[in-house]
Coordinates of C-alpha atoms and ligand atoms in Angstrom, one line a residue:
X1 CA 52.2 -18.7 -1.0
X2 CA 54.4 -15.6 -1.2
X3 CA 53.7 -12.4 0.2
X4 CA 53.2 -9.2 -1.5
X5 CA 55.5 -7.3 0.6
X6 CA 58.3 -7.6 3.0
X7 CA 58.8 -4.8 6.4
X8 CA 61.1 -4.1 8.5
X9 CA 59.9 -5.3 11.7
X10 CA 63.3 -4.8 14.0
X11 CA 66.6 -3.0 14.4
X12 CA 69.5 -3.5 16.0
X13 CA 73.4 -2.6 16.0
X14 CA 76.4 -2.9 17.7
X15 CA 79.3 -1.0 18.4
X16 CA 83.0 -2.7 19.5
X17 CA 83.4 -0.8 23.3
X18 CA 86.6 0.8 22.2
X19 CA 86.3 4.6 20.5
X20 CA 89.2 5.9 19.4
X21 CA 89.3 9.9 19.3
X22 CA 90.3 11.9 16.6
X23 CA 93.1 13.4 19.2
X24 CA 94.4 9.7 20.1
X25 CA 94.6 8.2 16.8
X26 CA 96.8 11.5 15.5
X27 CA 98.7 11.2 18.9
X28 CA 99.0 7.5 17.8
X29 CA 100.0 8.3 14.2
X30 CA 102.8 10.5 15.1
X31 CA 104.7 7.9 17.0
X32 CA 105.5 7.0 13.5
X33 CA 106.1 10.3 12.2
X34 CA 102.7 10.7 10.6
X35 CA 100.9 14.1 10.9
X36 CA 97.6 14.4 11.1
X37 CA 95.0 16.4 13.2
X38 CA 91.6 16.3 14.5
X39 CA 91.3 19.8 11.9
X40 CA 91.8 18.1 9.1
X41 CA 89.7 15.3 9.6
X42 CA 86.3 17.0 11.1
X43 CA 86.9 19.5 8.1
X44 CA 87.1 16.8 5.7
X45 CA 85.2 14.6 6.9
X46 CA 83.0 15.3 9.8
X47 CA 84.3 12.6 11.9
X48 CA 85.6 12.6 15.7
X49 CA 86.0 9.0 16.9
X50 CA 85.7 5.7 15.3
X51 CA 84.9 2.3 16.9
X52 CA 87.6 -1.0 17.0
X53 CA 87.5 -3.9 17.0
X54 CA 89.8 -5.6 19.5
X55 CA 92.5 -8.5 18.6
X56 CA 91.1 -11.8 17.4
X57 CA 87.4 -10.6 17.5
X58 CA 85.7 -11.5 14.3
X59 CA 83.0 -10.0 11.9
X60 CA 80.7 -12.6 12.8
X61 CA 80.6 -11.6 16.7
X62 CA 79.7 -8.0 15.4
X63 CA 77.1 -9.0 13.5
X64 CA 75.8 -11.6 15.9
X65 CA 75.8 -8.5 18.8
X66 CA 73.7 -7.1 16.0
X67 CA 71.3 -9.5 15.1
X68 CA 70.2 -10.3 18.7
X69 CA 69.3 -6.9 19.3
X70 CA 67.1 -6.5 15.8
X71 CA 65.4 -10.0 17.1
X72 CA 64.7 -8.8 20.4
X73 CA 63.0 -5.8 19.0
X74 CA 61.1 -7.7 16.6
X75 CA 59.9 -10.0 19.7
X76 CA 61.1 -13.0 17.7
X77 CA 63.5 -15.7 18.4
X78 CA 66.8 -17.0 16.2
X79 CA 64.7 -20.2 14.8
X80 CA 61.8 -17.5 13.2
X81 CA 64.3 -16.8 10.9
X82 CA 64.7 -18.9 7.7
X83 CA 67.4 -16.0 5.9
X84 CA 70.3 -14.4 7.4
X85 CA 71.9 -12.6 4.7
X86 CA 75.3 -10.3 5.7
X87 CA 76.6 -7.4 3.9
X88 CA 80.6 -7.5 4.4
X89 CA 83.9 -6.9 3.0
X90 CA 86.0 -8.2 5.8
X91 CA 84.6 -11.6 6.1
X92 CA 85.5 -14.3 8.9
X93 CA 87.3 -16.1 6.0
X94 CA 87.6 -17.0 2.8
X95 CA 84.8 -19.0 3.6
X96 CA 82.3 -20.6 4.7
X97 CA 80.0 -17.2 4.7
X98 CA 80.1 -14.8 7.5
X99 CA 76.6 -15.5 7.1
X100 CA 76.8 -19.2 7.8
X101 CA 78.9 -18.3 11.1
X102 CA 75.8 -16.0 12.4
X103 CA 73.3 -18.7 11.9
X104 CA 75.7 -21.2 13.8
X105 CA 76.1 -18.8 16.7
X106 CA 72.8 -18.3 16.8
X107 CA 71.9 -21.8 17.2
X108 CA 69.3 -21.5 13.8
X109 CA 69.9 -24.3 11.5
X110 CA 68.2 -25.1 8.6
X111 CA 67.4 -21.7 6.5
X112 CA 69.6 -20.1 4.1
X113 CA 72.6 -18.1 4.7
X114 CA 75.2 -16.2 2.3
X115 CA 77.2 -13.1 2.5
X116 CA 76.8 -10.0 0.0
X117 CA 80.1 -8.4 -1.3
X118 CA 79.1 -4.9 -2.6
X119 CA 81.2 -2.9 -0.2
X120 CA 80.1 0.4 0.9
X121 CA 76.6 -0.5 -1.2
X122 CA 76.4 -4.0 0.8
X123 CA 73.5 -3.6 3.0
X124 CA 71.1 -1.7 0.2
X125 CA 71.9 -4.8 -2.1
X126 CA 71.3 -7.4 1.0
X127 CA 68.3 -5.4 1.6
X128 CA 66.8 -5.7 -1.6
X129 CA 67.8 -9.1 -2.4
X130 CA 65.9 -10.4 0.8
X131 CA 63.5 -8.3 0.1
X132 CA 62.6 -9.9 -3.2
X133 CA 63.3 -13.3 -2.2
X134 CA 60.4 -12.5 0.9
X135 CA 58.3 -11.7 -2.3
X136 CA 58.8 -14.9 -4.2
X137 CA 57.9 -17.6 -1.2
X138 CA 61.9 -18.1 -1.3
X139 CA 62.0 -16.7 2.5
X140 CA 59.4 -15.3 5.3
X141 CA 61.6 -13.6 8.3
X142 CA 65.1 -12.6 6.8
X143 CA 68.0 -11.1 9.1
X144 CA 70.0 -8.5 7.4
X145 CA 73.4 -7.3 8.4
X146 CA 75.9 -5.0 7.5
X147 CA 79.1 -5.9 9.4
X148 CA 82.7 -4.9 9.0
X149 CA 86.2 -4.8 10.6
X150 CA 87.4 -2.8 8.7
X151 CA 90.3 -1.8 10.9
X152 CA 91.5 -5.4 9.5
X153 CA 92.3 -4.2 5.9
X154 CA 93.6 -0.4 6.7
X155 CA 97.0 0.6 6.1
X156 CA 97.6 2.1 9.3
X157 CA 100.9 4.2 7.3
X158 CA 98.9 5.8 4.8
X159 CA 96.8 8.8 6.6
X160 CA 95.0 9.4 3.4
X161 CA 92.8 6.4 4.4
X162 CA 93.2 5.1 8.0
X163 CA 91.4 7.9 9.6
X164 CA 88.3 7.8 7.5
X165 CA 87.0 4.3 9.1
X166 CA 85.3 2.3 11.5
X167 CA 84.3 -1.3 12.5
X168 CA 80.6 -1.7 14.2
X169 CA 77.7 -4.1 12.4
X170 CA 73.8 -2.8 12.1
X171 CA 71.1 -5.6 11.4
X172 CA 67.0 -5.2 10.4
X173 CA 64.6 -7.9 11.0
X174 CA 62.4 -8.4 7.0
X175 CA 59.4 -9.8 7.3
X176 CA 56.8 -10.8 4.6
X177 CA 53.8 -9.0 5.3
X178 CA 50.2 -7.9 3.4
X179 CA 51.3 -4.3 4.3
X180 CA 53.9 -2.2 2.0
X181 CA 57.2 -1.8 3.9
X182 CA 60.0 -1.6 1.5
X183 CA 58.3 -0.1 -1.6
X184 CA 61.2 0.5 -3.8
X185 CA 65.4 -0.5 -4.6
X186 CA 67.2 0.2 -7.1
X187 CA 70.6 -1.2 -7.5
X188 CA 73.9 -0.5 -9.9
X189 CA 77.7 -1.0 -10.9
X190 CA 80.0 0.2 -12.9
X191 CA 83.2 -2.2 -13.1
X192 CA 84.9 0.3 -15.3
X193 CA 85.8 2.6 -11.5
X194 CA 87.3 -0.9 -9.7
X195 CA 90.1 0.8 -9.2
X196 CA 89.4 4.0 -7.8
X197 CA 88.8 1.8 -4.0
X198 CA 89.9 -1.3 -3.7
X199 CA 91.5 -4.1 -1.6
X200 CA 93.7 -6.0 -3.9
X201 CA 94.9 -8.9 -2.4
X202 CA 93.9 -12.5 -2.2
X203 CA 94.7 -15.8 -0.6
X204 CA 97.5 -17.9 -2.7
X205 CA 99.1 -21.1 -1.8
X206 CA 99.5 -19.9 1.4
X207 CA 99.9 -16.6 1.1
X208 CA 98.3 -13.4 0.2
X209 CA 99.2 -12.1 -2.9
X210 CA 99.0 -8.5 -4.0
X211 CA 98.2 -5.5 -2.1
X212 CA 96.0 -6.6 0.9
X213 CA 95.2 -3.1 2.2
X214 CA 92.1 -0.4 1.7
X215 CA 93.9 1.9 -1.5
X216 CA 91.5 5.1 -2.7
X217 CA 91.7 7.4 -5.4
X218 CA 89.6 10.0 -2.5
X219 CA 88.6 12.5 -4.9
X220 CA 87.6 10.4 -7.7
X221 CA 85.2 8.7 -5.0
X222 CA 83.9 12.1 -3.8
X223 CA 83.0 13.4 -7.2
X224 CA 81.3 10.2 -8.4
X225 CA 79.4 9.1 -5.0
X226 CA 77.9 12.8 -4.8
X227 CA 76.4 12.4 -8.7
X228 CA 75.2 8.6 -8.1
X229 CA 73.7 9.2 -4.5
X230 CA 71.6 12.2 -6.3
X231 CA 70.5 10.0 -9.3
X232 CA 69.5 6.7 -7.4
X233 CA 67.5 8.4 -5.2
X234 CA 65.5 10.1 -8.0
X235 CA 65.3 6.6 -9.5
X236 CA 63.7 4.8 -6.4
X237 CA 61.8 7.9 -5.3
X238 CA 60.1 7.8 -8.9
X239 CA 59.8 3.4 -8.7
X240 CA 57.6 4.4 -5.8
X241 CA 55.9 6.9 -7.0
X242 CA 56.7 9.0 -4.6
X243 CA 58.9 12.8 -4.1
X244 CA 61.7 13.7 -1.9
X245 CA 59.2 15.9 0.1
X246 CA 57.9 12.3 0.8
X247 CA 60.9 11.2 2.6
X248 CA 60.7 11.5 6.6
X249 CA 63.9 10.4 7.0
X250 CA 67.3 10.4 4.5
X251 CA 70.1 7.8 5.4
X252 CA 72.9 8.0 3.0
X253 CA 75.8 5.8 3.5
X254 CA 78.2 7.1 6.1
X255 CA 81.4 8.1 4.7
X256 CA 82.2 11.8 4.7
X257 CA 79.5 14.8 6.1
X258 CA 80.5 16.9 2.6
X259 CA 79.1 13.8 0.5
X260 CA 75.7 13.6 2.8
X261 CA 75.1 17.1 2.9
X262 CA 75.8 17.8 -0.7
X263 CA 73.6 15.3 -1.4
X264 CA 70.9 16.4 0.5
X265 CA 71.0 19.4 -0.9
X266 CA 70.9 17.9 -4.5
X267 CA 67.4 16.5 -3.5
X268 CA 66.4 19.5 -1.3
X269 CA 66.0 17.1 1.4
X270 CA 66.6 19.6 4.5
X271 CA 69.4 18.6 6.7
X272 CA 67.1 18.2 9.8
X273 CA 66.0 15.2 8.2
X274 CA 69.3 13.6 7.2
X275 CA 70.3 10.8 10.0
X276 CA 74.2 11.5 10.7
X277 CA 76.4 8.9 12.5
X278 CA 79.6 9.6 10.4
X279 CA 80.9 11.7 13.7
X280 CA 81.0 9.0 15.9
X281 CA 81.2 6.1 14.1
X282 CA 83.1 7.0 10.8
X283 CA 82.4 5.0 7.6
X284 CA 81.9 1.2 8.7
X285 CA 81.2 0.1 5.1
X286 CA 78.4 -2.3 4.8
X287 CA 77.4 -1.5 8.3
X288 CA 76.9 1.9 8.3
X289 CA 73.0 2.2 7.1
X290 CA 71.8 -0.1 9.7
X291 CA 74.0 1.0 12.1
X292 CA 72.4 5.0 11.6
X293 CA 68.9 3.2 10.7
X294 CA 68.8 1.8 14.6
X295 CA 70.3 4.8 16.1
X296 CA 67.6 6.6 14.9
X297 CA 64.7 4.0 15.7
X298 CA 66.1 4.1 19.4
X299 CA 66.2 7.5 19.4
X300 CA 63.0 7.8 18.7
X301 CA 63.2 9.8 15.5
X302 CA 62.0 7.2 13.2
X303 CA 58.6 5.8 13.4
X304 CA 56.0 3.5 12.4
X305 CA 54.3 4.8 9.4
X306 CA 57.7 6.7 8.3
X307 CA 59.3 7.1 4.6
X308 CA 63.1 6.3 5.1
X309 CA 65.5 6.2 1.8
X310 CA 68.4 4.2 2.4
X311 CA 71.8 4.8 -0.4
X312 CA 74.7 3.0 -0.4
X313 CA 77.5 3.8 -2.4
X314 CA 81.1 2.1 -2.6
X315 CA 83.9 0.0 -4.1
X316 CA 83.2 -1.9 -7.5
X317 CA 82.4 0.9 -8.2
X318 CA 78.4 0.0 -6.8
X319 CA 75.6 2.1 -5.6
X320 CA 71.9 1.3 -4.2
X321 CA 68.8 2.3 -2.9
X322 CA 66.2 1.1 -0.8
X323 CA 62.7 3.0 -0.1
X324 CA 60.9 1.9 3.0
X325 CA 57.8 2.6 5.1
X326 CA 58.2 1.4 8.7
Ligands
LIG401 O1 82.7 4.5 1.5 C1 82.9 5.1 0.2 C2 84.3 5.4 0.2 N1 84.9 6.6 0.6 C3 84.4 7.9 0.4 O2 83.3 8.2 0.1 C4 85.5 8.9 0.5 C5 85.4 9.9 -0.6 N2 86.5 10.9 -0.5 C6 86.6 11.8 0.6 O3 85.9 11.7 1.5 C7 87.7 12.8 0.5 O4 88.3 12.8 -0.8 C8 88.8 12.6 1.5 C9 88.3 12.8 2.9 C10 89.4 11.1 1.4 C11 90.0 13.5 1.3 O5 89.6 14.8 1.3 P1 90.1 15.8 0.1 O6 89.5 17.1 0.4 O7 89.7 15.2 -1.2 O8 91.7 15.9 0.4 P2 92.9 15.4 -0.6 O9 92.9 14.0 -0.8 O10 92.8 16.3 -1.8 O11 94.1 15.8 0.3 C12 94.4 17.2 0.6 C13 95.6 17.2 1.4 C14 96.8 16.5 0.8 O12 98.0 17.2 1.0 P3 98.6 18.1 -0.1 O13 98.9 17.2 -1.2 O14 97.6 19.1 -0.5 O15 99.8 18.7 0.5 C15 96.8 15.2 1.6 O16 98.1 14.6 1.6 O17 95.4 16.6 2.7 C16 96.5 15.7 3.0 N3 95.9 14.7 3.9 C17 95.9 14.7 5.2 N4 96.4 15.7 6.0 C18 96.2 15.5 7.3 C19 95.4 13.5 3.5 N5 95.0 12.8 4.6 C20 95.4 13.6 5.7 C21 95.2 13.4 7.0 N6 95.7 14.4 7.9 N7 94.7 12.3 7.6

């Protein structure tokens, strides 16, 4: 029988141990002649330090770090989980799934397992997709991740983009429950913006063809992530029935302060209840929702009974939101 609703039962995240400063990585950058500073980028952006990824260690491990930690807090074990579904843009490998590599490490065979490619919006279209497949009977106790090394795909040359990211992973525990926990998504593209932020290469014979690096058009992002976080949100707020004075808690994706507070202030969501992790941990892509969601769960800022809208916005040109009660 399926259930009428699915919740969010567990958090967890993880972080690689190395944080690179704003002051470092422009210390770094000018050993090859590139000038930066930690000015431009706070003003900018709002971030200070950004997490990476050492040598050789994988998505997968950041998401698995992840996904323990959202178990433990849920109080369940790997083989409760019959869905592990992970938001990501820099996969293991071509395949099999990223997804496929979590359930192996986590020694829980038999359920499904498949990777999500909507960039920046990854983890509100994982999100929702679990959380409709919990509806239908397809699934009971989902993991959902948002992992990236994105480090891996940066052009460490081209300042414009290098200093704006992060790797870390962020994973929530669905459940199907009687009670309402996610009560609304709403999700989007528009192919027609592929360019604007993109990572055009691919695996050929052998050998990567085109351009494998992160490339951004930054202002044509800014403009049309500030009008699509504002409208989404109006669209899921008004799914659930709900206003933005219902919202406890505001977690846009975590790519530049200017974009979160402008769209805050779009809403007139006050700023006091906008969770901001873009400081420290920069934009990790996929992984930056969960990644601020569990921050703010161990933190004790979010709580049981709390409204929390969740945007993602990103390369494809894609964008998504997911309502939730916790
Ligand atoms: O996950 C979703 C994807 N990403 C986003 O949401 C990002 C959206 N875009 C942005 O956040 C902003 O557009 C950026 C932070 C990327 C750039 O900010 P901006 O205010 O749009 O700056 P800009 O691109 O217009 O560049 C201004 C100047 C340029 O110099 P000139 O041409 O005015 O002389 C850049 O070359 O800043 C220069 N610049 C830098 N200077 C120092 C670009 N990067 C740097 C840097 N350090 N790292």
């Amino acid at each position: 029988m399926s259930a009428r609703h699915s919740r969010i039962i567990g958090t967890g995240s993880y972080l690689p141990r190395r944080a690179v400063g704003n002051d470092e990585l422009v210390r770094e950058l000018a050993t090859r002649g590139i000038e930066s500073s930690d000015q431009w980028i706070v003003e900018r952006t709002g971030i200070r330090q950004r997490h990476l990824a050492d040598p050789g260690v994988a998505c997968s491990q950041l998401a698995v770090e992840a996904a323990r930690r959202a178990l433990e807090a849920a109080g369940l074990q790997a083989a409760d989980i019959d869905l592990i579904v992970v938001a990501t843009s820099t996969p293991d490998y071509v395949f099999p799934s990223t997804a496929c590599l979590v359930q192996k490490a986590l020694d829980a065979p038999g359920g499904a397992a498949f990777d999500v490619q909507a960039v920046c919006s990854g983890f509100t279209y994982a999100l929702a997709i679990a959380d409709s497949m919990i509806r239908t009977g397809l699934a009971r106790r989902a993991l959902v991740i948002g992992a990236e090394v994105f480090s891996r795909i940066l052009d460490w040359n081209d300042r414009g983009t290098c200093v704006l990211f992060g790797d870390g992973a962020g994973a929530v525990v669905l459940a199907a429950d009687e009670r309402p926990g996610v009560l609304a998504s709403k999700l989007h593209a528009d192919g027609r913006h592929e360019s604007i932020l993109r990572t055009a290469g691919n695996v050929c014979g052998g050998t990567v063809l085109g351009h494998p690096y992160l490339t951004m058009d930054g202002q044509a992002v800014f403009k049309l992530a500030v009008s699509v976080l504002d409208s989404v949100a109006r669209e899921t707020l008004d799914a659930a029935g709900l206003a933005a004075d219902d919202v406890d808690w505001f977690i846009p994706h975590q790519a530049n302060v200017r974009i979160i507070q402008a769209t805050a202030r779009k809403l007139r969501i006050p700023l006091e209840k906008v969770i901001v992790t873009v400081d420290r941990h920069a934009n990790t892509s996929a992984a930056s929702i969960p990644l601020a969601l569990d921050v703010a769960v161990r933190d004790g800022r979010i709580r049981a009974g709390h409204h929390v809208l969740m945007e993602g916005v990103g390369g494809g040109f894609t964008w998504g939101a997911v309502l939730a009660r916790m």
